[in-house]
Amino acid sequence: MSPVTQSWRLGALAGLLLAAGLSLSACQRPGSTNAGPALSASAAASAAKTAPSLIDKGDALLALHRQMVVLMDGEAALKPAEREAVSSVGLMLFHDLQKGQRALVEQAFAKDASLDSLAQLLDRVEGEPSWFDADRLAFKDLLLQLQQRLGASQSIAGLKLAKRAQEDLAVLTEVEQAYERELRDTFGRFAQRGIELKREKWADYVAKLKTIYSREQILKDYATILPQAQAKPSAAKSERELFGQQLPEKTVLLSFDDGPHGRYTDEILEILQRYRAPAIFFELGQNLGSVDAQGQVKPGPGSEVAKRVLAAGHQLANHSFTHGLMSKFAQAQVRDEAAHTEALLDKAGRSGQALFRFPYGARNDQALDTIEALKLRSMMWNIDSLDWSDPIPKSIAARVIGEVQKQQRGIILFHDIHARTVQALPLVLDQLVAEGYKFASWKDGQFMSAERKPLETGDTQLSGAALYRDSHALIVGIDQYQRWPRLQHAGRDAKAMQETLQTRFGFRPENVKLLLDGEATRANILRALNKLSGKELKRDDRVFVFFAGHGSTRRLPSGREVGYVIPVDAGLDDLQTDAIAMPQLQELGEALPAKHALFVVDACYSGLGLTRGGGAPNNNNFIRDNARRLGRQMMTAGGTDQQVADDGPGGHSVFTWTLLQALAGKADLNGDGLITATELAAYVAPAVSAVAHQTPAFGSLPGSEGGEFVFELASAQEQALSGDSSQLDPQASALAKRLDEAKTAAQAPTAKAVQVKLQGLDGKEVAIAAPTAKVDPGARVAAQRANDRGLQLYKERRYEEAEAAFTEALKLQPRFALAANNLGFIYYKRGKPAEAARWYQKAIEMDGSRALAWLNLGDAQLQAGDEAAALAAYKSFVELAPQHARSAELRAWIAQPDAAHQPKPAA
């Protein structure tokens, strides 16, 4: 990695890890003009010697990107006429950007091009100080092409450039994620951090761009061509075209423009296969191959992709050859554009009625007559995903779903040339399927609704029943030290762990020993551990040991270090006598007669256990095999020379709070209802490392035979969301989101497992494998787990994700009344009372005895302004739940339905 690349990447990562925001690299320099940023002196001198044309083209790409950002900012709030103009010009800017990228790549890989010029271009993209980090998003597709081409290079220099491009792409992904996260609550700092970061949001980036460009000026620059871009045929001729409004209600047709793409088209085909959804792909001739002056067709690599589209059961259609503005073309040029692409489509094996889509939607009577003379029929769209301008997949999905819900039918326009479209598509299809929409195709001159078969699922079944005969635990928490500095949250951590074991995992209270503060002397801790080693334990039992307090490290004369946990009565100077050494814990663990034991140590300098490696075998007989193997495992909060953060959310340390989140179900990485110690570490270690200056360690202790300590998840108690449902505070909610993202980012997926690199108990880096091959527990159990996940996400204020979880539950179990109510409440919290009321009504149709669904329905209808309907719903609720806290005020309004007695809907 070059120094420039490394500094950029480290800068971006530091901003992400410490603030969950984005620290942009620089503000616009004084004197910059609309022509784009000026080259720094060193870059200008270097560019003059190497390849100034590449640098110039890169700057031109950036200028187009910046203009598109300014132009599209807030377009949804514009009046229809202005919005149409903005969209037309934005599409032209986008396709100019695409053409510029193709030209730059062609020049970069020309026969006489040097790798030095490409290196200089990467230096510019990575390190130009006058650019914002968000500017570099303009080069994501370009970097992908460079990575793919240079990855096949025969030279070391070329491969190094490919590696640089790959690293730059990784950072750009983090930049995108940071902008997606910026709308979340900002994170508070932990007790030992003491760092206050300044950051610049997307809104600030746009504001600075608006000092360089203005929407008005951009539209003015395109004023002469805008009429052609917005051209439409006469009403009489337009009746011959196909539009989304012609589809039946609750029916959509998926369409993809501008392909085929060598990577993203295939990924989209896989997604469509999973959902059994047909689509029409409107292809550009230049992406399929070429046609020479004699009409000779020469298929290119894109033709092979097009054949795969056909093989998957989808339709190919014509989107012109060059994506030109055909409303300003002469009829001969329109004919050539369409005919050349038709020849390439025929060569790829396309058959059936031929469809055509005008680039930009720009067409006039003459252009329409010309393509109809070729026996092509024009198909337009009525729902634009704007995936060509919006970099955030969730935003794309929300836009499409919003428009579908508003119009109730339509032809949806996507582009199969973007990674963000690949990410957004499953979100869209999940929602459409859950809401009962049908997918249409075009066949024999009419729209046809496709029959959807059930999604394929695996048949692997795992049962966690009767994993252990009995469960025992020792829980230690020390705040009030006699000689060591006092802590704030260790006692609360211990109590929370005790409650979790007893209420969630079935540990009997008499089997859980809790030692707090003055009780947690060295003698008492060792006595409790020795007692566990006695007659109480049986071979098929499990033991969980949790310590929250101080830890320390002593360096022996040999140079080896030994870690200690510090009892409440320990002195400062004689660790060997007063504290409990990690090797002593290991010896006690080895002496336990139980099948599996897990030690979790939340303490400063708590690493330094000896490890033999960790990670359970990944196979379908896991439960059977695991029952035969002894397991002795340990996870610690930090390693040598690390202090653990004691001031996390909810009055817990960061480590313990993350551990509690993991045990709530987040560490069930493969969805089998079991959390192994390895899965626990795979979630906790990278998550904690990302938000605090500590590196949790994990491994197996001497005496272990590869067995795994296992927590079996039970379904959460039935909870119908309502205004009384509790949530985490904003800081804790934001941290929960960040921990999940950090865990995901740390996992390197393989076929059946994720590889997570973390610190072993001996201080060395190890890789552990946690299974991720999803287990199908059956639709009912899977729906319940999805609902449970949605409840947790609601608690964390992550409404979009909660909506997706409840939608998944309903997709699996369409008559799941509880999930329908909960989904309705998410819509209610997101300010969509009408949509909320629709789901509450569905919940009531499934089970009219659900009192809270009636209450929620009344609140939603009242907020939507339908007082009569709200009154009726409240009446039903009061009858079902007369003792509810809100029943009195509702009865008063029912008796006297005036403004003075009208209740306030839940917040």
Coordinates of N, CA, C and O in Angstrom, one line a residue, residues 871 875 889-898 901:
L871 N -62.7 6.3 17.3 CA -63.7 6.2 18.4 C -64.1 4.7 18.5 O -64.2 4.1 19.5
K875 N -63.4 2.0 21.5 CA -64.5 1.3 22.2 C -64.2 -0.2 22.3 O -64.4 -0.8 23.4
E889 N -59.3 7.5 30.3 CA -59.4 8.7 29.5 C -60.1 8.3 28.2 O -60.9 9.2 27.6
L890 N -60.0 7.1 27.7 CA -60.7 6.7 26.5 C -62.2 6.6 26.7 O -63.0 7.0 25.9
R891 N -62.6 6.1 27.9 CA -64.0 6.0 28.2 C -64.6 7.4 28.3 O -65.8 7.7 27.9
A892 N -63.8 8.4 28.8 CA -64.3 9.8 28.9 C -64.6 10.3 27.5 O -65.6 11.0 27.3
W893 N -63.7 10.0 26.6 CA -64.0 10.6 25.2 C -65.1 9.8 24.5 O -65.9 10.4 23.8
I894 N -65.2 8.5 24.8 CA -66.3 7.8 24.2 C -67.7 8.3 24.7 O -68.6 8.5 24.0
A895 N -67.7 8.7 26.0 CA -68.9 9.2 26.6 C -69.2 10.6 26.1 O -70.4 11.0 25.9
Q896 N -68.1 11.4 25.9 CA -68.3 12.8 25.4 C -67.3 13.1 24.4 O -66.2 13.7 24.6
P897 N -67.6 12.7 23.1 CA -66.6 12.8 22.1 C -66.4 14.3 21.5 O -66.8 14.6 20.4
D898 N -65.8 15.1 22.4 CA -65.5 16.5 21.9 C -64.0 16.7 22.1 O -63.2 15.9 22.6
H901 N -62.2 16.4 25.5 CA -61.9 15.1 26.1 C -61.1 14.2 25.1 O -60.9 13.0 25.5

